[in-house]
Amino acid sequence: MKYYKNSKNEVFSFEDDIREIVLNRAITKYGLSSIDKSEANELTALEAISKRRVTYLTKSAFNNFLMVKDGEVFVTSNTQVGDFSALGTPASNGRFAFGFNNLRKLYIPSNSKVKDAFCAGRSAYVLLENGELYVWGYNDAGILGLGHNSHVYKPTLSATGVTEIFYSNSICNTGYVDCYRMFIKKTDGYIYSTGYNAYGACGNGTTTNINKWYKIENLGTNVVKIYNNGDIYGNAIAIKEDNSIWVAGYNGYGCLGTGATTNVTTFTDVTDNWGGKNLETIDIQGYWGCSTDGHSSNTNTLILRKDSVNTYLYACGNAYNHGLGLTNATTTPMIVPNTLDVKDFISIALDTWVLKNDGSLWGCGNNAYSCLGLNNTSVQAGLKNLNINGVKRLIRTGATPNYSCYSNRIILEKDDGYYVAGVGVYGCLGTGYTSQANTWTKMDFEPDVKLVDVGGYSHGNYPKSYIALDDKDRLWVWGYNGYKGVIDSGNTGDILTPTLLGGGTRMVLDKGEII
């Protein structure tokens, strides 16, 4: 269970597998802060009930977008979408309306509601409450688990008895968008994998792609989570009930923490290298080759762990955005200095942002377009205070179109609004301008907006088209509109400021259903 308290010291408890977007809604609505079980037992318990409403927004996809609302699937795209995508129908089949204001309901051949979903590249996955997994879209590397590599445009049953799906929000938007792998957990307790496997991340002992669900027996039945990281140069990290850490996949620059740079094709226990079983794993992020068509094999991994007193941000691998301040790669995990009080962190593409419990923000990395908000573009090798305080929350917006950080990847929440930094072209920052934000700059949201989650999708190397959900179930959109990716309104002008769907723009979700 996950435990939180409000300002009255009343406890809210949630199941471990609760969707992040649903949990964020409750945190925002009730003003919750995380606590451990022992503290929860001493406080007054309340039952937290989350409305179904919007429970999933795509974060990193290519020309197409998927949303789950009230247990049903809604899709849209820009004008560049191909015949095989998340749309569930060929683009040549009379597609005439685009953008977030034309989200349409997609038929899934079942009466069961959606439990979880994922859309990346040009493919989609929907897990129903009855355990059926439906898939559709691109399937070059067998990522749909259908037993073949042919693309399918309609939702197709891929597996039954599925309890969880494990996916990646660190998939690049261009180039190798379809070179990733998927993991599921079934009612037998085992983890299954399928898809791109050139470096062994599927954990089946080979480097050959697999196109149907492979049972990973050596992981056993006590895996609580799979961190499915990156795409072509990606890896998989399994966390077990006993806090042990198991790894498989690309290990260039030693990013898996094995002490070597040899790729790992069978899941291997590396717990001792990452601090041992006495620490609990909170999150795993890093840089796993997000880039353009050329792609990059530079990789590193950051794992946030904790005991009853402190947090410990471990890192290993290549380059400057792991915060160790090293000039060379390390194959042995090391604790990033000054990270004993970490509340949250985001590491994606070539940069890392660390939020501390006192509300201060720290960061490191490539710092292209001054995305660290330091008013310069100098590489920052070690963690540095980013000169903004009172930060309440970090909001992850998903992978960028390419490795040079050409779009917004993170939004900061403060009491007085939301802040961004970095490249501003095409309105991707939502500040009302297209200029670069060299320091942390306030977004142009209305003052009553409290964000729950942010998603979006992209075309090529252009910045993304963004959509945000607030705590009143309203949807706000902004960003690149060159191919009608944001709003189909008869022109292709970019949307520079967050705009309410339904507020002057008609949002069609189904025949006769408008919000």
Short mmCIF file of N, CA and C in Angstrom, two decimals, residues 181-305:
data_model
loop_
_atom_site.label_atom_id
_atom_site.label_comp_id
_atom_site.label_asym_id
_atom_site.label_seq_id
_atom_site.Cartn_x
_atom_site.Cartn_y
_atom_site.Cartn_z
N ARG A 181 10.55 -2.89 -26.16
CA ARG A 181 9.97 -4.17 -25.76
C ARG A 181 8.91 -3.91 -24.71
N MET A 182 8.04 -4.89 -24.51
CA MET A 182 6.98 -4.77 -23.52
C MET A 182 7.04 -5.93 -22.53
N PHE A 183 6.58 -5.66 -21.32
CA PHE A 183 6.51 -6.68 -20.27
C PHE A 183 5.11 -6.69 -19.68
N ILE A 184 4.63 -7.88 -19.34
CA ILE A 184 3.35 -8.02 -18.65
C ILE A 184 3.51 -8.99 -17.49
N LYS A 185 2.60 -8.90 -16.54
CA LYS A 185 2.51 -9.88 -15.46
C LYS A 185 1.18 -10.57 -15.59
N LYS A 186 1.18 -11.91 -15.43
CA LYS A 186 -0.05 -12.68 -15.58
C LYS A 186 -0.48 -13.27 -14.23
N THR A 187 -1.64 -13.87 -14.24
CA THR A 187 -2.21 -14.40 -13.00
C THR A 187 -1.38 -15.52 -12.40
N ASP A 188 -0.48 -16.13 -13.18
CA ASP A 188 0.41 -17.15 -12.62
C ASP A 188 1.58 -16.52 -11.85
N GLY A 189 1.65 -15.19 -11.84
CA GLY A 189 2.70 -14.49 -11.10
C GLY A 189 3.96 -14.22 -11.89
N TYR A 190 4.10 -14.83 -13.06
CA TYR A 190 5.32 -14.66 -13.85
C TYR A 190 5.28 -13.40 -14.71
N ILE A 191 6.47 -12.91 -15.06
CA ILE A 191 6.65 -11.81 -15.99
C ILE A 191 6.87 -12.38 -17.38
N TYR A 192 6.27 -11.75 -18.39
CA TYR A 192 6.42 -12.16 -19.79
C TYR A 192 6.92 -10.96 -20.60
N SER A 193 7.73 -11.23 -21.65
CA SER A 193 8.28 -10.16 -22.46
C SER A 193 8.08 -10.44 -23.94
N THR A 194 8.14 -9.38 -24.74
CA THR A 194 8.09 -9.50 -26.20
C THR A 194 8.72 -8.26 -26.81
N GLY A 195 9.22 -8.39 -28.06
CA GLY A 195 9.66 -7.21 -28.80
C GLY A 195 11.13 -7.16 -29.11
N TYR A 196 11.64 -5.93 -29.20
CA TYR A 196 13.01 -5.67 -29.62
C TYR A 196 14.00 -6.21 -28.59
N ASN A 197 14.98 -7.01 -29.07
CA ASN A 197 15.82 -7.75 -28.13
C ASN A 197 17.27 -7.82 -28.60
N ALA A 198 17.72 -6.85 -29.40
CA ALA A 198 19.07 -6.91 -29.96
C ALA A 198 20.15 -6.93 -28.89
N TYR A 199 19.85 -6.42 -27.70
CA TYR A 199 20.84 -6.38 -26.63
C TYR A 199 20.40 -7.20 -25.42
N GLY A 200 19.36 -8.04 -25.60
CA GLY A 200 18.98 -8.99 -24.57
C GLY A 200 18.03 -8.50 -23.51
N ALA A 201 17.40 -7.34 -23.72
CA ALA A 201 16.55 -6.76 -22.67
C ALA A 201 15.28 -7.56 -22.40
N CYS A 202 14.90 -8.45 -23.31
CA CYS A 202 13.72 -9.29 -23.06
C CYS A 202 14.03 -10.41 -22.06
N GLY A 203 15.31 -10.63 -21.79
CA GLY A 203 15.70 -11.56 -20.74
C GLY A 203 15.51 -13.03 -21.07
N ASN A 204 15.54 -13.38 -22.36
CA ASN A 204 15.35 -14.79 -22.72
C ASN A 204 16.65 -15.49 -23.06
N GLY A 205 17.79 -14.86 -22.77
CA GLY A 205 19.09 -15.48 -23.01
C GLY A 205 19.61 -15.33 -24.41
N THR A 206 18.90 -14.61 -25.29
CA THR A 206 19.34 -14.42 -26.66
C THR A 206 19.36 -12.93 -26.99
N THR A 207 19.82 -12.61 -28.21
CA THR A 207 19.76 -11.24 -28.72
C THR A 207 18.93 -11.21 -30.00
N THR A 208 17.96 -12.10 -30.08
CA THR A 208 17.04 -12.16 -31.22
C THR A 208 15.68 -11.62 -30.80
N ASN A 209 15.10 -10.78 -31.64
CA ASN A 209 13.77 -10.25 -31.33
C ASN A 209 12.78 -11.39 -31.13
N ILE A 210 11.80 -11.20 -30.26
CA ILE A 210 10.76 -12.20 -30.05
C ILE A 210 9.40 -11.55 -30.31
N ASN A 211 8.48 -12.31 -30.89
CA ASN A 211 7.20 -11.72 -31.28
C ASN A 211 6.00 -12.34 -30.57
N LYS A 212 6.23 -13.17 -29.58
CA LYS A 212 5.13 -13.64 -28.75
C LYS A 212 5.61 -13.68 -27.30
N TRP A 213 4.69 -13.61 -26.40
CA TRP A 213 5.03 -13.42 -24.99
C TRP A 213 5.88 -14.58 -24.45
N TYR A 214 7.08 -14.22 -23.96
CA TYR A 214 8.04 -15.18 -23.44
C TYR A 214 7.99 -15.16 -21.91
N LYS A 215 7.83 -16.32 -21.30
CA LYS A 215 7.75 -16.45 -19.85
C LYS A 215 9.16 -16.41 -19.25
N ILE A 216 9.43 -15.42 -18.41
CA ILE A 216 10.77 -15.26 -17.82
C ILE A 216 10.80 -16.02 -16.49
N GLU A 217 11.12 -17.29 -16.56
CA GLU A 217 11.02 -18.15 -15.39
C GLU A 217 12.07 -17.83 -14.33
N ASN A 218 13.26 -17.38 -14.74
CA ASN A 218 14.30 -17.19 -13.73
C ASN A 218 14.03 -15.98 -12.82
N LEU A 219 13.04 -15.15 -13.15
CA LEU A 219 12.65 -14.06 -12.26
C LEU A 219 11.71 -14.52 -11.16
N GLY A 220 11.12 -15.71 -11.34
CA GLY A 220 10.19 -16.20 -10.33
C GLY A 220 8.87 -15.45 -10.34
N THR A 221 8.13 -15.55 -9.24
CA THR A 221 6.78 -14.98 -9.18
C THR A 221 6.65 -13.87 -8.13
N ASN A 222 7.77 -13.33 -7.69
CA ASN A 222 7.69 -12.29 -6.65
C ASN A 222 8.19 -10.93 -7.14
N VAL A 223 8.08 -10.67 -8.45
CA VAL A 223 8.44 -9.37 -9.00
C VAL A 223 7.30 -8.38 -8.76
N VAL A 224 7.62 -7.23 -8.19
CA VAL A 224 6.59 -6.22 -7.93
C VAL A 224 6.54 -5.16 -9.03
N LYS A 225 7.66 -4.97 -9.74
CA LYS A 225 7.66 -3.98 -10.81
C LYS A 225 8.81 -4.22 -11.77
N ILE A 226 8.53 -3.97 -13.06
CA ILE A 226 9.57 -3.94 -14.08
C ILE A 226 9.71 -2.50 -14.56
N TYR A 227 10.92 -1.96 -14.46
CA TYR A 227 11.20 -0.66 -15.07
C TYR A 227 11.68 -0.94 -16.49
N ASN A 228 10.84 -0.64 -17.46
CA ASN A 228 11.07 -0.92 -18.87
C ASN A 228 11.65 0.34 -19.49
N ASN A 229 12.96 0.38 -19.68
CA ASN A 229 13.66 1.64 -19.92
C ASN A 229 14.11 1.81 -21.37
N GLY A 230 13.76 2.95 -21.98
CA GLY A 230 14.29 3.33 -23.27
C GLY A 230 13.78 2.49 -24.42
N ASP A 231 14.45 2.63 -25.57
CA ASP A 231 14.04 1.88 -26.75
C ASP A 231 15.21 1.05 -27.28
N ILE A 232 15.86 1.46 -28.39
CA ILE A 232 16.85 0.58 -29.02
C ILE A 232 18.00 0.22 -28.07
N TYR A 233 18.53 1.19 -27.35
CA TYR A 233 19.59 0.90 -26.38
C TYR A 233 19.02 0.80 -24.97
N GLY A 234 17.87 0.21 -24.86
CA GLY A 234 17.18 0.14 -23.58
C GLY A 234 17.54 -1.08 -22.76
N ASN A 235 16.93 -1.16 -21.60
CA ASN A 235 17.14 -2.28 -20.69
C ASN A 235 15.90 -2.49 -19.86
N ALA A 236 15.93 -3.49 -19.02
CA ALA A 236 14.83 -3.76 -18.09
C ALA A 236 15.41 -4.03 -16.72
N ILE A 237 14.78 -3.44 -15.70
CA ILE A 237 15.23 -3.62 -14.32
C ILE A 237 14.04 -4.09 -13.49
N ALA A 238 14.17 -5.26 -12.89
CA ALA A 238 13.09 -5.85 -12.10
C ALA A 238 13.35 -5.64 -10.62
N ILE A 239 12.29 -5.27 -9.89
CA ILE A 239 12.36 -5.13 -8.44
C ILE A 239 11.49 -6.22 -7.82
N LYS A 240 12.06 -6.99 -6.89
CA LYS A 240 11.33 -8.08 -6.25
C LYS A 240 10.84 -7.68 -4.86
N GLU A 241 9.99 -8.53 -4.30
CA GLU A 241 9.40 -8.27 -2.98
C GLU A 241 10.46 -8.12 -1.89
N ASP A 242 11.59 -8.78 -2.06
CA ASP A 242 12.65 -8.73 -1.05
C ASP A 242 13.60 -7.55 -1.28
N ASN A 243 13.20 -6.61 -2.15
CA ASN A 243 13.98 -5.41 -2.49
C ASN A 243 15.18 -5.71 -3.39
N SER A 244 15.30 -6.93 -3.89
CA SER A 244 16.42 -7.24 -4.78
C SER A 244 16.20 -6.61 -6.16
N ILE A 245 17.31 -6.34 -6.86
CA ILE A 245 17.32 -5.67 -8.15
C ILE A 245 17.93 -6.59 -9.18
N TRP A 246 17.20 -6.84 -10.27
CA TRP A 246 17.64 -7.74 -11.33
C TRP A 246 17.63 -6.97 -12.66
N VAL A 247 18.66 -7.20 -13.50
CA VAL A 247 18.80 -6.39 -14.72
C VAL A 247 19.00 -7.27 -15.95
N ALA A 248 18.61 -6.70 -17.11
CA ALA A 248 18.88 -7.33 -18.41
C ALA A 248 18.89 -6.24 -19.47
N GLY A 249 19.71 -6.45 -20.53
CA GLY A 249 19.69 -5.53 -21.65
C GLY A 249 21.00 -4.84 -21.93
N TYR A 250 20.91 -3.72 -22.63
CA TYR A 250 22.09 -2.98 -23.05
C TYR A 250 22.84 -2.45 -21.83
N ASN A 251 24.16 -2.64 -21.83
CA ASN A 251 24.97 -2.28 -20.67
C ASN A 251 26.18 -1.44 -21.07
N GLY A 252 26.04 -0.72 -22.19
CA GLY A 252 27.12 0.16 -22.60
C GLY A 252 27.45 1.16 -21.51
N TYR A 253 28.73 1.39 -21.31
CA TYR A 253 29.23 2.30 -20.27
C TYR A 253 28.88 1.81 -18.87
N GLY A 254 28.42 0.56 -18.75
CA GLY A 254 28.15 -0.01 -17.43
C GLY A 254 26.90 0.51 -16.77
N CYS A 255 25.91 0.91 -17.56
CA CYS A 255 24.72 1.56 -17.00
C CYS A 255 23.89 0.64 -16.11
N LEU A 256 24.07 -0.68 -16.21
CA LEU A 256 23.29 -1.60 -15.37
C LEU A 256 23.94 -1.82 -14.00
N GLY A 257 25.14 -1.33 -13.82
CA GLY A 257 25.79 -1.46 -12.52
C GLY A 257 26.33 -2.83 -12.23
N THR A 258 26.72 -3.55 -13.27
CA THR A 258 27.26 -4.90 -13.07
C THR A 258 28.75 -4.90 -12.78
N GLY A 259 29.41 -3.76 -12.95
CA GLY A 259 30.85 -3.69 -12.82
C GLY A 259 31.57 -3.95 -14.12
N ALA A 260 30.81 -4.18 -15.20
CA ALA A 260 31.38 -4.44 -16.52
C ALA A 260 30.53 -3.71 -17.56
N THR A 261 30.90 -3.85 -18.84
CA THR A 261 30.13 -3.23 -19.92
C THR A 261 29.54 -4.25 -20.87
N THR A 262 29.53 -5.51 -20.45
CA THR A 262 28.96 -6.59 -21.27
C THR A 262 27.44 -6.56 -21.17
N ASN A 263 26.77 -6.66 -22.31
CA ASN A 263 25.31 -6.70 -22.30
C ASN A 263 24.82 -7.93 -21.55
N VAL A 264 23.64 -7.83 -20.96
CA VAL A 264 23.10 -8.89 -20.11
C VAL A 264 21.85 -9.46 -20.77
N THR A 265 21.85 -10.74 -21.12
CA THR A 265 20.72 -11.34 -21.83
C THR A 265 19.81 -12.18 -20.94
N THR A 266 20.23 -12.48 -19.74
CA THR A 266 19.41 -13.18 -18.75
C THR A 266 19.37 -12.34 -17.48
N PHE A 267 18.21 -12.17 -16.90
CA PHE A 267 18.09 -11.31 -15.73
C PHE A 267 19.07 -11.74 -14.64
N THR A 268 19.84 -10.77 -14.16
CA THR A 268 20.94 -11.02 -13.23
C THR A 268 20.78 -10.15 -11.98
N ASP A 269 21.04 -10.73 -10.83
CA ASP A 269 20.91 -10.03 -9.55
C ASP A 269 22.11 -9.09 -9.34
N VAL A 270 21.83 -7.79 -9.20
CA VAL A 270 22.90 -6.81 -8.96
C VAL A 270 22.61 -6.00 -7.70
N THR A 271 21.80 -6.55 -6.81
CA THR A 271 21.33 -5.81 -5.63
C THR A 271 22.46 -5.23 -4.80
N ASP A 272 23.47 -6.02 -4.52
CA ASP A 272 24.56 -5.57 -3.66
C ASP A 272 25.27 -4.35 -4.24
N ASN A 273 25.37 -4.30 -5.57
CA ASN A 273 26.04 -3.16 -6.20
C ASN A 273 25.26 -1.86 -6.04
N TRP A 274 23.93 -1.99 -5.84
CA TRP A 274 23.07 -0.81 -5.73
C TRP A 274 22.63 -0.55 -4.29
N GLY A 275 23.37 -1.06 -3.32
CA GLY A 275 23.11 -0.71 -1.92
C GLY A 275 22.51 -1.80 -1.06
N GLY A 276 22.15 -2.96 -1.66
CA GLY A 276 21.66 -4.07 -0.87
C GLY A 276 20.16 -4.11 -0.65
N LYS A 277 19.71 -5.18 0.01
CA LYS A 277 18.28 -5.43 0.21
C LYS A 277 17.66 -4.62 1.34
N ASN A 278 18.47 -3.95 2.13
CA ASN A 278 17.92 -3.18 3.24
C ASN A 278 17.34 -1.84 2.79
N LEU A 279 17.52 -1.51 1.53
CA LEU A 279 16.99 -0.28 0.98
C LEU A 279 15.80 -0.58 0.07
N GLU A 280 14.80 0.30 0.11
CA GLU A 280 13.63 0.19 -0.76
C GLU A 280 13.86 1.04 -2.01
N THR A 281 13.51 0.50 -3.18
CA THR A 281 13.64 1.25 -4.43
C THR A 281 12.40 2.11 -4.65
N ILE A 282 12.61 3.42 -4.83
CA ILE A 282 11.52 4.37 -5.03
C ILE A 282 11.25 4.61 -6.51
N ASP A 283 12.31 4.79 -7.30
CA ASP A 283 12.13 5.06 -8.73
C ASP A 283 13.43 4.78 -9.46
N ILE A 284 13.30 4.50 -10.76
CA ILE A 284 14.46 4.29 -11.63
C ILE A 284 14.25 5.12 -12.89
N GLN A 285 15.22 5.96 -13.21
CA GLN A 285 15.19 6.75 -14.43
C GLN A 285 16.59 6.83 -14.99
N GLY A 286 16.76 7.58 -16.10
CA GLY A 286 18.08 7.71 -16.68
C GLY A 286 18.04 8.07 -18.14
N TYR A 287 19.16 7.87 -18.78
CA TYR A 287 19.31 8.18 -20.21
C TYR A 287 19.68 6.90 -20.94
N TRP A 288 18.78 6.45 -21.81
CA TRP A 288 18.98 5.18 -22.50
C TRP A 288 18.87 5.35 -24.01
N GLY A 289 19.60 6.31 -24.54
CA GLY A 289 19.71 6.43 -25.99
C GLY A 289 18.63 7.19 -26.69
N CYS A 290 17.82 7.99 -26.00
CA CYS A 290 16.83 8.82 -26.69
C CYS A 290 17.56 9.74 -27.65
N SER A 291 17.20 9.73 -28.94
CA SER A 291 17.85 10.62 -29.89
C SER A 291 17.14 10.61 -31.23
N THR A 292 17.82 11.12 -32.24
CA THR A 292 17.27 11.21 -33.58
C THR A 292 17.50 9.89 -34.32
N ASP A 293 17.34 9.92 -35.65
CA ASP A 293 17.54 8.71 -36.44
C ASP A 293 18.95 8.15 -36.26
N GLY A 294 19.93 9.02 -36.00
CA GLY A 294 21.29 8.55 -35.78
C GLY A 294 21.42 7.76 -34.49
N HIS A 295 20.65 8.13 -33.51
CA HIS A 295 20.59 7.51 -32.19
C HIS A 295 21.93 7.57 -31.47
N SER A 296 21.89 7.38 -30.19
CA SER A 296 23.08 7.48 -29.35
C SER A 296 23.13 6.30 -28.39
N SER A 297 24.31 5.72 -28.25
CA SER A 297 24.46 4.60 -27.33
C SER A 297 24.89 5.05 -25.94
N ASN A 298 25.00 6.37 -25.72
CA ASN A 298 25.32 6.87 -24.39
C ASN A 298 24.19 6.50 -23.43
N THR A 299 24.53 5.89 -22.32
CA THR A 299 23.50 5.45 -21.38
C THR A 299 23.96 5.61 -19.95
N ASN A 300 23.02 5.90 -19.07
CA ASN A 300 23.28 5.84 -17.64
C ASN A 300 21.98 5.57 -16.91
N THR A 301 22.10 5.17 -15.66
CA THR A 301 20.95 4.80 -14.85
C THR A 301 21.05 5.48 -13.50
N LEU A 302 19.90 5.99 -13.02
CA LEU A 302 19.81 6.54 -11.68
C LEU A 302 18.72 5.80 -10.93
N ILE A 303 19.02 5.33 -9.73
CA ILE A 303 18.05 4.62 -8.90
C ILE A 303 17.93 5.33 -7.56
N LEU A 304 16.72 5.77 -7.24
CA LEU A 304 16.46 6.42 -5.95
C LEU A 304 16.00 5.36 -4.96
N ARG A 305 16.74 5.21 -3.86
CA ARG A 305 16.42 4.23 -2.83
C ARG A 305 16.32 4.94 -1.48
#
